[in-house]
mmCIF file of C-alpha atoms and ligand atoms in Angstrom:
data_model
loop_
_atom_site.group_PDB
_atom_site.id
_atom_site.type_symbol
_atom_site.label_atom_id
_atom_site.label_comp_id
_atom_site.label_asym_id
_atom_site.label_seq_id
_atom_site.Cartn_x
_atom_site.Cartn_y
_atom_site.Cartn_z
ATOM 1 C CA UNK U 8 -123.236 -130.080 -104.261
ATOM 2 C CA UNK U 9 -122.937 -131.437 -100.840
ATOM 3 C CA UNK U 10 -121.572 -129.393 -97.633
ATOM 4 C CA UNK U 11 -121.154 -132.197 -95.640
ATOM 5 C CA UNK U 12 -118.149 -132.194 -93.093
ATOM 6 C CA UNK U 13 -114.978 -133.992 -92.412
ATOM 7 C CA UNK U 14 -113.679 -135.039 -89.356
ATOM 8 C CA UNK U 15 -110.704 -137.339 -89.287
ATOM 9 C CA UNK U 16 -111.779 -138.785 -92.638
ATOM 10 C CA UNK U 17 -115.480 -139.790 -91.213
ATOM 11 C CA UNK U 18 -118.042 -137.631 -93.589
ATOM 12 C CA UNK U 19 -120.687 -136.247 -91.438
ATOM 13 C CA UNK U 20 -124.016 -134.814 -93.130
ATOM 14 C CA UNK U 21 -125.047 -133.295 -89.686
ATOM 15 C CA UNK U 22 -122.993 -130.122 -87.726
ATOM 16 C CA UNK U 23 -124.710 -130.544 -84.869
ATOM 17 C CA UNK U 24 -123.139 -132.965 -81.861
ATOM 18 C CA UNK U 25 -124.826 -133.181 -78.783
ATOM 19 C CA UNK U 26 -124.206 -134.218 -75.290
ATOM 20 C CA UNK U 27 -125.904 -136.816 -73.343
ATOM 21 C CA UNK U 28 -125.361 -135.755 -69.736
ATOM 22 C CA UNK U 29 -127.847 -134.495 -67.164
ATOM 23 C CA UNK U 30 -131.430 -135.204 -69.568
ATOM 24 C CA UNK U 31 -134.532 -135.942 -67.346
ATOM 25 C CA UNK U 32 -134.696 -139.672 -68.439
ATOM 26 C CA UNK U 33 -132.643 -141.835 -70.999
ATOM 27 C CA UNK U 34 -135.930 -141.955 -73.052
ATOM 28 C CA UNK U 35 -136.146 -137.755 -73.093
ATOM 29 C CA UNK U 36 -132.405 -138.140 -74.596
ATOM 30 C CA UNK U 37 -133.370 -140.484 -77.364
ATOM 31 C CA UNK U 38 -136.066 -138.391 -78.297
ATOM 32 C CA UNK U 39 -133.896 -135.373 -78.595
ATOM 33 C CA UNK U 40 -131.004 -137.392 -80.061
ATOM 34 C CA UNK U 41 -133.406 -138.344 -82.513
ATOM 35 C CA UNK U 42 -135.067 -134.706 -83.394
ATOM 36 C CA UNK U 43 -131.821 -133.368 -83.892
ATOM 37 C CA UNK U 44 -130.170 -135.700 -86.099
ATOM 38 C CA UNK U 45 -127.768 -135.246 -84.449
ATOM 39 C CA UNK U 46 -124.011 -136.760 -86.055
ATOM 40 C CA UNK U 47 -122.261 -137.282 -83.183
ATOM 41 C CA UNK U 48 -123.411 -137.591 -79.782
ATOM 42 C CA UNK U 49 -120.980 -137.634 -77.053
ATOM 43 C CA UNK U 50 -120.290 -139.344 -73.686
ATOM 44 C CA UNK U 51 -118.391 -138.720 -70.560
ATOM 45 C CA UNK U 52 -117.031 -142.350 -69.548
ATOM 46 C CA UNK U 53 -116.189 -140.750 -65.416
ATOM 47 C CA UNK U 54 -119.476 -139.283 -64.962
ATOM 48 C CA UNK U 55 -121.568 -142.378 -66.320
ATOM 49 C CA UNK U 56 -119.200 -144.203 -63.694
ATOM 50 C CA UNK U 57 -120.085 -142.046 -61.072
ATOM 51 C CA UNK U 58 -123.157 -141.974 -61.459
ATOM 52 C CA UNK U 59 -123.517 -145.782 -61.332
ATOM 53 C CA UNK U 60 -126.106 -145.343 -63.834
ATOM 54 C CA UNK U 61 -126.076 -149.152 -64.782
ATOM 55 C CA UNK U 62 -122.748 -148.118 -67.123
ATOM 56 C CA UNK U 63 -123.508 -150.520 -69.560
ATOM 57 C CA UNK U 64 -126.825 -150.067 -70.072
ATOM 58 C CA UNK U 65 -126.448 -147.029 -70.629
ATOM 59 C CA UNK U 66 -123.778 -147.004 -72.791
ATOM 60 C CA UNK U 67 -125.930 -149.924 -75.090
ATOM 61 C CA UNK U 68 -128.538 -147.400 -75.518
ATOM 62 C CA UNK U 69 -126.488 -144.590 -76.698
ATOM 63 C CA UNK U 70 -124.817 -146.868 -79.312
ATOM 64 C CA UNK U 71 -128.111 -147.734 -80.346
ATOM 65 C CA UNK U 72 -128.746 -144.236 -81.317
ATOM 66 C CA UNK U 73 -127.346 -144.340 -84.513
ATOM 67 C CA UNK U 74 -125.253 -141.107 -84.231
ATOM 68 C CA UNK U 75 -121.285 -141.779 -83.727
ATOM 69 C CA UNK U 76 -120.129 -142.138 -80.429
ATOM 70 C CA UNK U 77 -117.260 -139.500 -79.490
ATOM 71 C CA UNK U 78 -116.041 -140.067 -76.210
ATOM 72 C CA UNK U 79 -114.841 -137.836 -73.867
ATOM 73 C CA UNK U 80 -112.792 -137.120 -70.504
ATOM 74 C CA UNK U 81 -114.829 -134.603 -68.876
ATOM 75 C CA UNK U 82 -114.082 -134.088 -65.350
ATOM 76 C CA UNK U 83 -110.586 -134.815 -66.028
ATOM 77 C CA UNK U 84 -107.857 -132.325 -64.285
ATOM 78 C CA UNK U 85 -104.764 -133.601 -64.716
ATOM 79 C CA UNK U 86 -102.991 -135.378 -67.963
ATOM 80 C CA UNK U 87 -102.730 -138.718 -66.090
ATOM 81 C CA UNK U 88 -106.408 -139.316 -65.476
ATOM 82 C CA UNK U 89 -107.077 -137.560 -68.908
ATOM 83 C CA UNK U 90 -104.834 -140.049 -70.491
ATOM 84 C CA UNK U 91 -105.930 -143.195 -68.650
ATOM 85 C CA UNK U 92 -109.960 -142.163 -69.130
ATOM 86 C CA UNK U 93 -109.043 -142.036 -72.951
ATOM 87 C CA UNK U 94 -107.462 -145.350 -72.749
ATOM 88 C CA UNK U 95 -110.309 -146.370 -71.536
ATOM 89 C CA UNK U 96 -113.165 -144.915 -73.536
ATOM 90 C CA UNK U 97 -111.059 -146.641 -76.436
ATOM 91 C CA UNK U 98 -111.644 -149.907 -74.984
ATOM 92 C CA UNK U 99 -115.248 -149.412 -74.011
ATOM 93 C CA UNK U 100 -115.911 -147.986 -76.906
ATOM 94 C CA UNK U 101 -113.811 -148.783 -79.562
ATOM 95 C CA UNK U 102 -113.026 -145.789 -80.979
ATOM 96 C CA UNK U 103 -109.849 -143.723 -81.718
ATOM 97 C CA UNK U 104 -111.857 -140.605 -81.333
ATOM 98 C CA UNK U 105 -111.472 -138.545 -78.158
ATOM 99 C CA UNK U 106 -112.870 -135.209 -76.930
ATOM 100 C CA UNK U 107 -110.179 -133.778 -74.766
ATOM 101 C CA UNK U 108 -110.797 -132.313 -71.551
ATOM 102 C CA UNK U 109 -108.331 -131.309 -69.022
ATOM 103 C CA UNK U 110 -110.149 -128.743 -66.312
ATOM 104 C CA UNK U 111 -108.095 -125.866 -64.968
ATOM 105 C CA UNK U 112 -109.944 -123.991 -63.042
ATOM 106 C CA UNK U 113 -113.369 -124.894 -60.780
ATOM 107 C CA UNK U 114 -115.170 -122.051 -61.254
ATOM 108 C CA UNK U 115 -114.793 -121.601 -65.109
ATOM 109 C CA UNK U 116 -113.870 -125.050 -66.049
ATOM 110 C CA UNK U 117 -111.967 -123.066 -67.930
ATOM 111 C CA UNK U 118 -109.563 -125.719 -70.182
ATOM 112 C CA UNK U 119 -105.719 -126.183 -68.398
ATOM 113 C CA UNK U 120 -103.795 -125.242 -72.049
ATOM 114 C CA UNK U 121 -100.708 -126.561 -70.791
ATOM 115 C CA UNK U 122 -101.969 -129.484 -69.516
ATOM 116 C CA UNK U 123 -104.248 -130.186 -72.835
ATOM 117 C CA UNK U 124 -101.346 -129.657 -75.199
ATOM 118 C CA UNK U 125 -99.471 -132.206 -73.264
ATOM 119 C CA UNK U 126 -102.493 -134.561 -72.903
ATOM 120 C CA UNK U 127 -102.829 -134.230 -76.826
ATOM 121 C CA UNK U 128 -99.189 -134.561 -77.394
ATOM 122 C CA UNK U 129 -99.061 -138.075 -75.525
ATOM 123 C CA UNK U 130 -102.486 -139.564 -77.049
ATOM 124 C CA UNK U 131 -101.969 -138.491 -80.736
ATOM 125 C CA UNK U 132 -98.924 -140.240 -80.693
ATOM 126 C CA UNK U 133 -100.413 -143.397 -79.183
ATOM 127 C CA UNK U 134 -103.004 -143.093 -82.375
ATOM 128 C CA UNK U 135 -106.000 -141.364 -81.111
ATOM 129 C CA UNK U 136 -107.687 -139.337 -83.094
ATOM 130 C CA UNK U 137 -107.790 -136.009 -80.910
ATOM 131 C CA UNK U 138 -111.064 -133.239 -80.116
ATOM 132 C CA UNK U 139 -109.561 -130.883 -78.184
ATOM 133 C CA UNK U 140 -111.603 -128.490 -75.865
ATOM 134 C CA UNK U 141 -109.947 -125.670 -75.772
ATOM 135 C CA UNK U 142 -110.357 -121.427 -75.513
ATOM 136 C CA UNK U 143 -110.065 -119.029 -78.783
ATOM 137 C CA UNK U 144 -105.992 -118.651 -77.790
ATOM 138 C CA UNK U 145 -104.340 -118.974 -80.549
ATOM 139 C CA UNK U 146 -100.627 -120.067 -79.669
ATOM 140 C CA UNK U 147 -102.454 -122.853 -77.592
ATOM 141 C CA UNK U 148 -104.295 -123.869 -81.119
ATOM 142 C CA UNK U 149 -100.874 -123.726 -82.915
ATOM 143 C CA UNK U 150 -99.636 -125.930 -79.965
ATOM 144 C CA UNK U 151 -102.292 -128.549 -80.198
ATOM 145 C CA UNK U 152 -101.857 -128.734 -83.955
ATOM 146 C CA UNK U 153 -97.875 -129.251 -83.575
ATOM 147 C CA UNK U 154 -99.239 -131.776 -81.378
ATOM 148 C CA UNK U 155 -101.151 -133.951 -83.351
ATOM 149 C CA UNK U 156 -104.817 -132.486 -83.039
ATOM 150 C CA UNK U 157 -106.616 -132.039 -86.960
ATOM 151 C CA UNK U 158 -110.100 -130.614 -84.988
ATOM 152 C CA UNK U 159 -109.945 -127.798 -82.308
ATOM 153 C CA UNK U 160 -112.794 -127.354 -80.099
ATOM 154 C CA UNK U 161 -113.052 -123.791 -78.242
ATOM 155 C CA UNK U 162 -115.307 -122.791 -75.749
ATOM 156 C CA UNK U 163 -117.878 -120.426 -76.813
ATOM 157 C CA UNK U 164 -118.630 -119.963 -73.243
ATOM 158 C CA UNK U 165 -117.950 -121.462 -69.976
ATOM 159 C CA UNK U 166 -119.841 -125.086 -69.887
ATOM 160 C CA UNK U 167 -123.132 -124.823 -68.385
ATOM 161 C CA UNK U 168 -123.481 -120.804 -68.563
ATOM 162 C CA UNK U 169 -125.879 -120.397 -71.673
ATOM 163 C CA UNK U 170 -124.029 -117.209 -72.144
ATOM 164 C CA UNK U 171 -123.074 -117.868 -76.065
ATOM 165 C CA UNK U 172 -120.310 -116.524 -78.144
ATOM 166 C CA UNK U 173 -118.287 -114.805 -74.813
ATOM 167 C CA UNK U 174 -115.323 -113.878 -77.126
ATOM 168 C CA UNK U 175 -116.928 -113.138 -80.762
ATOM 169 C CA UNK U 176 -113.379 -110.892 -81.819
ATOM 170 C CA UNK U 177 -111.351 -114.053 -80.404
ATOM 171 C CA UNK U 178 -113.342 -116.642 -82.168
ATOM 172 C CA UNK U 179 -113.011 -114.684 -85.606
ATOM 173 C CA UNK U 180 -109.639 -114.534 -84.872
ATOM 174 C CA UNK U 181 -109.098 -117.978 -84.437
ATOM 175 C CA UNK U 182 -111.557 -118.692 -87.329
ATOM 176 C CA UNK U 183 -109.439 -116.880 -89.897
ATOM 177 C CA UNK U 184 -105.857 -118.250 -88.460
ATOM 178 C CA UNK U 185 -106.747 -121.775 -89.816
ATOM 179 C CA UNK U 186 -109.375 -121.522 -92.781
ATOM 180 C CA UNK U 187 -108.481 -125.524 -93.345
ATOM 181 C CA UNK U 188 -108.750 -126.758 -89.482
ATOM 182 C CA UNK U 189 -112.338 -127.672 -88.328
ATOM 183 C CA UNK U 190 -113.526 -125.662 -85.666
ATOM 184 C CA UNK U 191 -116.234 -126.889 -83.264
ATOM 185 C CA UNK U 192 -117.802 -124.449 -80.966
ATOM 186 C CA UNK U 193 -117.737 -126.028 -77.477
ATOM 187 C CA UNK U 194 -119.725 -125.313 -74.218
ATOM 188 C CA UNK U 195 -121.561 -122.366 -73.412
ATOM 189 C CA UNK U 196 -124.323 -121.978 -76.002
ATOM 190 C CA UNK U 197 -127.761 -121.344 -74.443
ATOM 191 C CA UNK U 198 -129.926 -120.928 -77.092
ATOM 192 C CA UNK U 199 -130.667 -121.945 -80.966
ATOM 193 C CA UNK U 200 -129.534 -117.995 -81.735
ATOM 194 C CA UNK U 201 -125.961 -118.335 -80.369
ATOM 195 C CA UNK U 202 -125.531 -121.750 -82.390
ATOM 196 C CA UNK U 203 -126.392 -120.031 -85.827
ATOM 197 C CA UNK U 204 -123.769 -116.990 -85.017
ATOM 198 C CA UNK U 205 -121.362 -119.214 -84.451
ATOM 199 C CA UNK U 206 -121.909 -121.280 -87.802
ATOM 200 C CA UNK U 207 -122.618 -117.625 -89.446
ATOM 201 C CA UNK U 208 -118.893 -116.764 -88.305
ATOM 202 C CA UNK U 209 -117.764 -119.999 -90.537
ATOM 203 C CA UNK U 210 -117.559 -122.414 -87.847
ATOM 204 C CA UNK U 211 -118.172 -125.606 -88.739
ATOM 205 C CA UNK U 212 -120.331 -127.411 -86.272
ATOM 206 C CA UNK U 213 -121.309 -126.759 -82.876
ATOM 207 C CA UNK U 214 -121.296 -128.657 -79.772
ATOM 208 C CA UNK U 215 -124.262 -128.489 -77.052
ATOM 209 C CA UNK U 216 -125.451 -130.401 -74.220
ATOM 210 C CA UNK U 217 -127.164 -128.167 -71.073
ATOM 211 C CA UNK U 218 -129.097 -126.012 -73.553
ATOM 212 C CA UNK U 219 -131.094 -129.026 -74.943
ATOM 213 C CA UNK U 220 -130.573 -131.462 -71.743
ATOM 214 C CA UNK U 221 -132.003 -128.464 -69.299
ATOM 215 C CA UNK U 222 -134.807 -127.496 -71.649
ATOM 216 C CA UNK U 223 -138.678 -127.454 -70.991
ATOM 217 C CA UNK U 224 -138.976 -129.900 -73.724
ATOM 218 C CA UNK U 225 -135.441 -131.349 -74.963
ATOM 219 C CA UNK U 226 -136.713 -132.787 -78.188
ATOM 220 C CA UNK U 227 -137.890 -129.239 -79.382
ATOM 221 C CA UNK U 228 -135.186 -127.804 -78.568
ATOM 222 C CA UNK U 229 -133.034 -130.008 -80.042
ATOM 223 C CA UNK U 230 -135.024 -129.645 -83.278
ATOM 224 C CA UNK U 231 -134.822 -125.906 -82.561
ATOM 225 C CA UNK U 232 -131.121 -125.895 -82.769
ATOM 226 C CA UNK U 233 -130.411 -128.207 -85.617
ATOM 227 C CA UNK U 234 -132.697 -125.629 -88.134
ATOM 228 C CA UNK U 235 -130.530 -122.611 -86.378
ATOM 229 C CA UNK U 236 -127.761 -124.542 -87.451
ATOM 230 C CA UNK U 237 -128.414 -125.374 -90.536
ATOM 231 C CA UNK U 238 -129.589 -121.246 -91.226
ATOM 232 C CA UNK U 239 -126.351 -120.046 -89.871
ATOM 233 C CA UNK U 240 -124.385 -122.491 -92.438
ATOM 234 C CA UNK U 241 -126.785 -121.766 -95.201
ATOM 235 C CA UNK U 242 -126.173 -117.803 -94.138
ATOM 236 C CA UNK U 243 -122.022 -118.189 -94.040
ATOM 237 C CA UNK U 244 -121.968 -120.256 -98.049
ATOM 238 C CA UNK U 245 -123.898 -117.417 -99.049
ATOM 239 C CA UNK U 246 -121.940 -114.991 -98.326
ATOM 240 C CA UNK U 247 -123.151 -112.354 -95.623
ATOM 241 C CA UNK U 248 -123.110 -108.651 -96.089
ATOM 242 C CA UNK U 249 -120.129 -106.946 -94.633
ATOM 243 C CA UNK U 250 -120.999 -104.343 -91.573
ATOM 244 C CA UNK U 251 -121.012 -100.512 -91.744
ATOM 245 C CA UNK U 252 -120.655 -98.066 -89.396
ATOM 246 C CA UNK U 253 -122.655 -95.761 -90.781
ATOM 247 C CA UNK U 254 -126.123 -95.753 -92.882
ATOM 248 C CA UNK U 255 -126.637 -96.613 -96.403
ATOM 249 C CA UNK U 256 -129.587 -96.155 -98.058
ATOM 250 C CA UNK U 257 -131.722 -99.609 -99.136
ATOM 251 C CA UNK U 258 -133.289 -97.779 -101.915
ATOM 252 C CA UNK U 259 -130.836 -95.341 -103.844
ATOM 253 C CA UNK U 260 -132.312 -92.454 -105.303
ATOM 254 C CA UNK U 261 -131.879 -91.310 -108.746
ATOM 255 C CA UNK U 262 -132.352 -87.550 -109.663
ATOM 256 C CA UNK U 263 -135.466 -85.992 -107.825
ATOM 257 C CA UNK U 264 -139.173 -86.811 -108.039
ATOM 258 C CA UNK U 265 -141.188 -83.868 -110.021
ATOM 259 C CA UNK U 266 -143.625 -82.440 -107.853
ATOM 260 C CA UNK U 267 -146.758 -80.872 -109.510
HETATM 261 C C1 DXP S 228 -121.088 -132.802 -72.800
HETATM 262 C C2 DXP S 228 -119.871 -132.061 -73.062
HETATM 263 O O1 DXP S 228 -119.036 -132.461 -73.803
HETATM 264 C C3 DXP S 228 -119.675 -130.808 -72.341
HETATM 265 O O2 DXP S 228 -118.474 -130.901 -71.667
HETATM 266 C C4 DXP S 228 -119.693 -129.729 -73.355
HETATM 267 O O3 DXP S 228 -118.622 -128.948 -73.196
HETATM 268 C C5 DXP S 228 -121.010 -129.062 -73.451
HETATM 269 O O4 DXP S 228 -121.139 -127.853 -72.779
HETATM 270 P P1 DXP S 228 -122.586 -127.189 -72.556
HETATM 271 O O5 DXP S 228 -123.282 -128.075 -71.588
HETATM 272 O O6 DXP S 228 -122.333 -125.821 -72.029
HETATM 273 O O7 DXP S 228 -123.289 -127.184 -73.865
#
């Protein structure tokens, strides 16, 4: 039986999408493309820009990377460039997909809800094909599926903190609110351990970028993450244990042993 997953009709065999900002060298982010198989790869259209980092060039080498492209509208803060930046990434990249990013808040870049469910509202309608980033609230998930959205994203963590799974009751929540909707942790995971909770919670794929770009040796971390991935799934089909508070013995006694 396969397990692969479904977004927007597109069958992907791999849960793990990774970012393609801030790696040493274009090279260093093949290489860990590459070692984590990664399904998706995606790719901020403003900061390539900004970065005047030949644009096109770039761009031509992370097409060539065999992983589908998902573009996205990171340091967007307001619907209007958010909208116009998806516009574009459709044209550059000729897509309908779109990661949705509308920043709230400078010090968090904590997601502006209002200004995402409007943002999804307008470009669902105009036929995109809508990733939303997004926190563990659930009325703002209800909102963004009213509005369109089939995949929500939420934050595990701030992007760029490392800290993990900041909200574990929140994400279970939101987890068990739409058993059919697939959920993509987004931003904040630090380390390969953080990536299989999430995916041991029933997630079903994570999204990374700093943890692997930042790393003393991207490609083996990126390998690192898509086997911790891969265990946490494994771990969630089979069916995990459910908690106790208190002990219960391994090894059940029956009766007593005889002592001489
Ligand atoms: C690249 C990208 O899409 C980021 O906006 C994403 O949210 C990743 O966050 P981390 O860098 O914390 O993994």
């Amino acid at each position: 039986m396969t397990d692969d997953l479904e977004l927007y009709g597109i069958t992907l065999a791999s849960r793990l999408m990774l970012g393609t900002a801030q790696y040493p060298s274009p090279a260093i982010l093949a290489d860990a493309v590459r070692a984590a198989e990664a399904g998706i790869v995606t790719v901020s259209l403003r900061r390539e820009n900004a970065a005047a980092r030949t644009g096109q060039d770039f761009w031509g080498l992370v097409r060539g990377l065999g992983a589908r492209i998902l573009p996205n509208t990171a340091g967007c803060h307001s619907v209007k460039e958010a909208v116009t930046t998806a516009h574009m990434a459709r044209e550059v990249f000729g897509t309908p997909w779109i990661k949705l990013e509308v920043i709230g808040e400078a010090d968090t870049l904590q997601p502006d809800v209002f200004g995402l469910v409007e943002a999804a509202g307008i470009l669902a309608a105009d036929g995109f094909e809508v990733f939303p980033y997004t926190t563990e609230d659930l009325v703002v998930a209800e909102r963004l599926m009213e509005a369109g959205c089939r995949v929500l994203m939420p934050w595990g963590a701030p992007i760029g903190s490392g800290r993990g799974l900041n909200n574990l009751y929140g994400l279970r929540s939101l987890r068990a609110h739409f058993p059919d909707v697939p959920l993509v942790i987004d931003a904040g995971i630090g380390l390969p351990s953080h990536a299989a909770a999430a995916m041991e919670l029933g997630y079903d794929a994570v999204l990374l970028n700093t943890a692997v770009a930042k790393a003393g040796d991207p490609a083996a971390m990126a390998r690192a993450f898509a086997r911790a991935i891969e265990a946490g799934r494994a771990a969630f089909l089979a069916g995990p244990m459910p908690q106790r508070d208190m002990a219960a013995p391994s090894t059940p006694v029956i009766g007593k042993a005889l002592l001489g």
